Every structure is written in structure tokens, then in C-alpha cells.
PDB file of C-alpha atoms in Angstrom:
ATOM      1  CA  MET A 300     113.010 114.656 -50.259  1.00  0.00           C
ATOM      2  CA  THR A 301     115.426 116.534 -51.336  1.00  0.00           C
ATOM      3  CA  THR A 302     116.970 116.302 -55.254  1.00  0.00           C
ATOM      4  CA  GLN A 303     119.958 116.042 -53.017  1.00  0.00           C
ATOM      5  CA  ALA A 304     119.389 112.839 -51.377  1.00  0.00           C
ATOM      6  CA  ARG A 305     119.892 109.186 -51.858  1.00  0.00           C
ATOM      7  CA  ARG A 306     117.234 106.952 -51.354  1.00  0.00           C
ATOM      8  CA  LEU A 307     119.787 103.984 -49.528  1.00  0.00           C
ATOM      9  CA  TYR A 308     116.765 101.309 -48.485  1.00  0.00           C
ATOM     10  CA  THR A 309     112.598 101.194 -49.163  1.00  0.00           C
ATOM     11  CA  ALA A 310     111.485  98.633 -47.046  1.00  0.00           C
ATOM     12  CA  LYS A 311     108.838  96.404 -48.398  1.00  0.00           C
ATOM     13  CA  VAL A 312     106.267  95.255 -45.788  1.00  0.00           C
ATOM     14  CA  HIS A 313     102.422  93.282 -46.470  1.00  0.00           C
ATOM     15  CA  THR A 314     100.025  93.874 -43.749  1.00  0.00           C
ATOM     16  CA  THR A 315      96.674  92.583 -44.099  1.00  0.00           C
ATOM     17  CA  GLY A 316      93.960  92.091 -40.583  1.00  0.00           C
ATOM     18  CA  GLY A 317      95.629  95.062 -38.607  1.00  0.00           C
ATOM     19  CA  ARG A 318      96.206  95.127 -35.566  1.00  0.00           C
ATOM     20  CA  GLU A 319      94.944  90.860 -35.363  1.00  0.00           C
ATOM     21  CA  GLY A 320      96.705  90.424 -38.672  1.00  0.00           C
ATOM     22  CA  GLY A 321     100.192  89.393 -39.991  1.00  0.00           C
ATOM     23  CA  SER A 322     103.068  91.221 -41.714  1.00  0.00           C
ATOM     24  CA  ARG A 323     105.817  89.982 -44.077  1.00  0.00           C
ATOM     25  CA  SER A 324     108.679  91.627 -45.598  1.00  0.00           C
ATOM     26  CA  SER A 325     109.197  91.713 -49.664  1.00  0.00           C
ATOM     27  CA  ASP A 326     112.319  89.886 -48.860  1.00  0.00           C
ATOM     28  CA  GLY A 327     110.927  87.583 -46.928  1.00  0.00           C
ATOM     29  CA  ARG A 328     112.488  88.238 -44.036  1.00  0.00           C
ATOM     30  CA  LEU A 329     110.638  89.425 -41.391  1.00  0.00           C
ATOM     31  CA  ASP A 330     107.514  87.125 -40.851  1.00  0.00           C
ATOM     32  CA  ILE A 331     105.486  88.020 -37.831  1.00  0.00           C
ATOM     33  CA  ARG A 332     101.802  87.531 -36.772  1.00  0.00           C
ATOM     34  CA  LEU A 333     100.579  90.612 -34.979  1.00  0.00           C
ATOM     35  CA  SER A 334      98.329  91.222 -32.184  1.00  0.00           C
ATOM     36  CA  THR A 335      96.855  94.215 -30.421  1.00  0.00           C
ATOM     37  CA  PRO A 336      98.693  95.561 -26.524  1.00  0.00           C
ATOM     38  CA  GLY A 337      97.629  93.383 -23.604  1.00  0.00           C
ATOM     39  CA  GLY A 338      95.104  91.454 -26.175  1.00  0.00           C
ATOM     40  CA  ALA A 339      95.455  87.203 -26.059  1.00  0.00           C
ATOM     41  CA  GLY A 340      97.153  86.681 -29.278  1.00  0.00           C
ATOM     42  CA  SER A 341     100.619  85.450 -29.420  1.00  0.00           C
ATOM     43  CA  GLY A 342     102.428  88.187 -31.914  1.00  0.00           C
ATOM     44  CA  THR A 343     103.598  91.195 -31.270  1.00  0.00           C
ATOM     45  CA  ASN A 344     101.941  94.408 -31.425  1.00  0.00           C
ATOM     46  CA  PRO A 345     103.308  97.749 -34.265  1.00  0.00           C
ATOM     47  CA  GLU A 346     104.519  99.591 -30.418  1.00  0.00           C
ATOM     48  CA  GLN A 347     107.406  95.941 -29.314  1.00  0.00           C
ATOM     49  CA  LEU A 348     108.331  97.563 -33.775  1.00  0.00           C
ATOM     50  CA  PHE A 349     108.652 100.144 -33.556  1.00  0.00           C
ATOM     51  CA  ALA A 350     110.410 100.037 -30.412  1.00  0.00           C
ATOM     52  CA  ALA A 351     113.130  97.378 -31.160  1.00  0.00           C
ATOM     53  CA  GLY A 352     114.035  99.653 -34.941  1.00  0.00           C
ATOM     54  CA  TRP A 353     114.225 102.886 -32.998  1.00  0.00           C
ATOM     55  CA  SER A 354     116.651 101.208 -30.192  1.00  0.00           C
ATOM     56  CA  ALA A 355     118.461  99.542 -32.891  1.00  0.00           C
ATOM     57  CA  CYS A 356     118.891 102.643 -35.120  1.00  0.00           C
ATOM     58  CA  PHE A 357     119.875 104.508 -31.752  1.00  0.00           C
ATOM     59  CA  ASP A 358     122.277 102.185 -31.152  1.00  0.00           C
ATOM     60  CA  GLY A 359     123.886 102.840 -35.121  1.00  0.00           C
ATOM     61  CA  ALA A 360     124.010 106.693 -34.029  1.00  0.00           C
ATOM     62  CA  MET A 361     125.442 106.210 -30.888  1.00  0.00           C
ATOM     63  CA  ALA A 362     128.070 104.125 -32.677  1.00  0.00           C
ATOM     64  CA  ILE A 363     129.054 106.818 -35.561  1.00  0.00           C
ATOM     65  CA  ALA A 364     128.582 110.059 -32.849  1.00  0.00           C
ATOM     66  CA  ALA A 365     131.557 107.729 -30.892  1.00  0.00           C
ATOM     67  CA  ARG A 366     133.334 107.748 -33.861  1.00  0.00           C
ATOM     68  CA  LYS A 367     133.533 111.892 -34.449  1.00  0.00           C
ATOM     69  CA  MET A 368     133.846 112.358 -30.256  1.00  0.00           C
ATOM     70  CA  ASN A 369     136.847 109.503 -30.722  1.00  0.00           C
ATOM     71  CA  VAL A 370     135.526 108.087 -27.720  1.00  0.00           C
ATOM     72  CA  VAL A 371     134.802 104.022 -27.267  1.00  0.00           C
ATOM     73  CA  LEU A 372     131.429 102.992 -26.003  1.00  0.00           C
ATOM     74  CA  PRO A 373     131.015  99.885 -23.945  1.00  0.00           C
ATOM     75  CA  ALA A 374     130.549  96.243 -25.542  1.00  0.00           C
ATOM     76  CA  ASP A 375     128.030  95.680 -23.416  1.00  0.00           C
ATOM     77  CA  LEU A 376     126.104  98.541 -24.041  1.00  0.00           C
ATOM     78  CA  ALA A 377     122.163  98.615 -24.525  1.00  0.00           C
ATOM     79  CA  ILE A 378     118.910  99.996 -25.074  1.00  0.00           C
ATOM     80  CA  ASP A 379     115.568  99.452 -23.430  1.00  0.00           C
ATOM     81  CA  ALA A 380     112.817 100.949 -25.114  1.00  0.00           C
ATOM     82  CA  GLU A 381     109.837 101.658 -24.458  1.00  0.00           C
ATOM     83  CA  VAL A 382     106.969 102.815 -26.213  1.00  0.00           C
ATOM     84  CA  ASP A 383     103.400 103.732 -25.190  1.00  0.00           C
ATOM     85  CA  LEU A 384      99.739 103.982 -26.566  1.00  0.00           C
ATOM     86  CA  ASN A 385      97.796 105.794 -24.757  1.00  0.00           C
ATOM     87  CA  SER A 386      94.578 107.529 -25.494  1.00  0.00           C
ATOM     88  CA  ASP A 387      92.426 110.732 -24.205  1.00  0.00           C
ATOM     89  CA  GLY A 388      89.707 109.782 -27.051  1.00  0.00           C
ATOM     90  CA  ALA A 389      92.093 109.841 -29.133  1.00  0.00           C
ATOM     91  CA  PHE A 390      94.852 107.463 -29.186  1.00  0.00           C
ATOM     92  CA  PHE A 391      98.468 108.761 -29.287  1.00  0.00           C
ATOM     93  CA  LEU A 392     102.323 107.307 -28.920  1.00  0.00           C
ATOM     94  CA  SER A 393     104.689 108.480 -26.465  1.00  0.00           C
ATOM     95  CA  ALA A 394     108.279 107.369 -25.913  1.00  0.00           C
ATOM     96  CA  ARG A 395     111.249 106.501 -23.256  1.00  0.00           C
ATOM     97  CA  LEU A 396     114.759 105.359 -24.954  1.00  0.00           C
ATOM     98  CA  ASN A 397     116.494 104.444 -21.281  1.00  0.00           C
ATOM     99  CA  VAL A 398     120.655 103.911 -22.414  1.00  0.00           C
ATOM    100  CA  SER A 399     123.073 102.444 -20.181  1.00  0.00           C
ATOM    101  CA  LEU A 400     126.791 103.020 -21.256  1.00  0.00           C
ATOM    102  CA  PRO A 401     128.010 100.773 -18.214  1.00  0.00           C
ATOM    103  CA  GLY A 402     132.253 102.312 -17.238  1.00  0.00           C
ATOM    104  CA  MET A 403     131.422 105.490 -19.760  1.00  0.00           C
ATOM    105  CA  ASP A 404     132.261 108.391 -17.987  1.00  0.00           C
ATOM    106  CA  ARG A 405     129.220 110.518 -17.407  1.00  0.00           C
ATOM    107  CA  ASN A 406     129.968 113.889 -19.805  1.00  0.00           C
ATOM    108  CA  ASP A 407     130.987 111.559 -22.822  1.00  0.00           C
ATOM    109  CA  ALA A 408     128.307 109.482 -22.617  1.00  0.00           C
ATOM    110  CA  ARG A 409     125.618 112.184 -22.041  1.00  0.00           C
ATOM    111  CA  ALA A 410     127.724 113.651 -25.275  1.00  0.00           C
ATOM    112  CA  VAL A 411     127.391 110.464 -27.624  1.00  0.00           C
ATOM    113  CA  VAL A 412     123.552 109.846 -26.680  1.00  0.00           C
ATOM    114  CA  ASP A 413     122.491 113.567 -26.930  1.00  0.00           C
ATOM    115  CA  ALA A 414     124.632 113.374 -30.630  1.00  0.00           C
ATOM    116  CA  ALA A 415     122.379 110.450 -31.347  1.00  0.00           C
ATOM    117  CA  HIS A 416     119.256 111.822 -30.691  1.00  0.00           C
ATOM    118  CA  GLN A 417     120.024 114.872 -33.330  1.00  0.00           C
ATOM    119  CA  THR A 418     120.965 112.088 -35.626  1.00  0.00           C
ATOM    120  CA  CYS A 419     118.945 109.274 -35.157  1.00  0.00           C
ATOM    121  CA  PRO A 420     116.238 109.270 -38.283  1.00  0.00           C
ATOM    122  CA  TYR A 421     113.824 107.645 -35.404  1.00  0.00           C
ATOM    123  CA  SER A 422     114.774 110.459 -33.445  1.00  0.00           C
ATOM    124  CA  LYS A 423     114.230 113.152 -36.102  1.00  0.00           C
ATOM    125  CA  ALA A 424     111.122 111.420 -37.096  1.00  0.00           C
ATOM    126  CA  THR A 425     109.553 111.691 -33.936  1.00  0.00           C
ATOM    127  CA  ARG A 426     110.841 114.933 -32.945  1.00  0.00           C
ATOM    128  CA  GLY A 427     107.984 117.638 -32.057  1.00  0.00           C
ATOM    129  CA  ASN A 428     105.229 114.761 -33.270  1.00  0.00           C
ATOM    130  CA  ILE A 429     105.251 113.222 -29.892  1.00  0.00           C
ATOM    131  CA  GLU A 430     106.316 113.319 -25.898  1.00  0.00           C
ATOM    132  CA  VAL A 431     110.270 111.987 -26.340  1.00  0.00           C
ATOM    133  CA  GLU A 432     112.321 111.422 -23.322  1.00  0.00           C
ATOM    134  CA  ILE A 433     116.131 110.362 -23.743  1.00  0.00           C
ATOM    135  CA  ASN A 434     117.495 108.338 -20.616  1.00  0.00           C
ATOM    136  CA  LEU A 435     121.016 108.112 -19.371  1.00  0.00           C
ATOM    137  CA  ILE A 436     121.527 105.473 -16.642  1.00  0.00           C
TER     138      ILE A 436
END
């Protein structure tokens, strides 16, 4: 972190048992069971949590971009995030964000989505690290 950067928030989560365990945040707002993707467990998995976090953050980044561009986002906008757990002998992730901006001018929608992908912290963290598609649907 640069000397000019200001830490805005720190998420603190304690996890035990790995993919078959549980996670609880220090403030108690998150308290979940974990399960292996496709397994018999009833909990969520890290890929689902990543998809939820990224799509929520991306929504916020789109709102900021839209304000800067003086365009209005539709109230019924939606983001379907898909995070794949892959293996080629080693495990790796890939992801797609499928963004729906119904009724919005297609050029404005594309500009907002592209701007959001440049500023969203999750997009920045994945850039160059995993294969990512940002689709305007």
C-alpha cells in the first residue's frame, strides 16, 4: 500500500476446516458453513462467495461510473457472476460477469461496464491473473 493510500476497511474472517468447515467474521455478520463445490455438504463454497463479492462490488463501480458519465442506471440492473474452479493438473479460476442493463442505450451501457471493470477492486485483483469475460447481455 502506498503512503498516500488510506485503508477504508478490513474484513476479518476466521475459517476452520477448509472447504468442509466454516467461516465467521469478527463482527458476527458472516457465519457460514462451507462445502466442496458439487459435494454433499449444505454449505456454500469459496467460489460462490467470490462471485457474490465481485458482483456486488462491480455494481457499486458501475454506479460510480454512471454518475461520472451523467447516465442513469436502470433500477432492475442485474449481474450474474460465474466463477469456475478448473484443473489442468493444478487448480485455477476463471470467471464471467454477465451484466444486464435493461432499457439502457447499448453504447452507454458498454461505457459504464468498461469503466467499472477498470475501477472495481475485484476486477483489478483478477486482471492478468485469471481469464475473465465481462459480458453485456
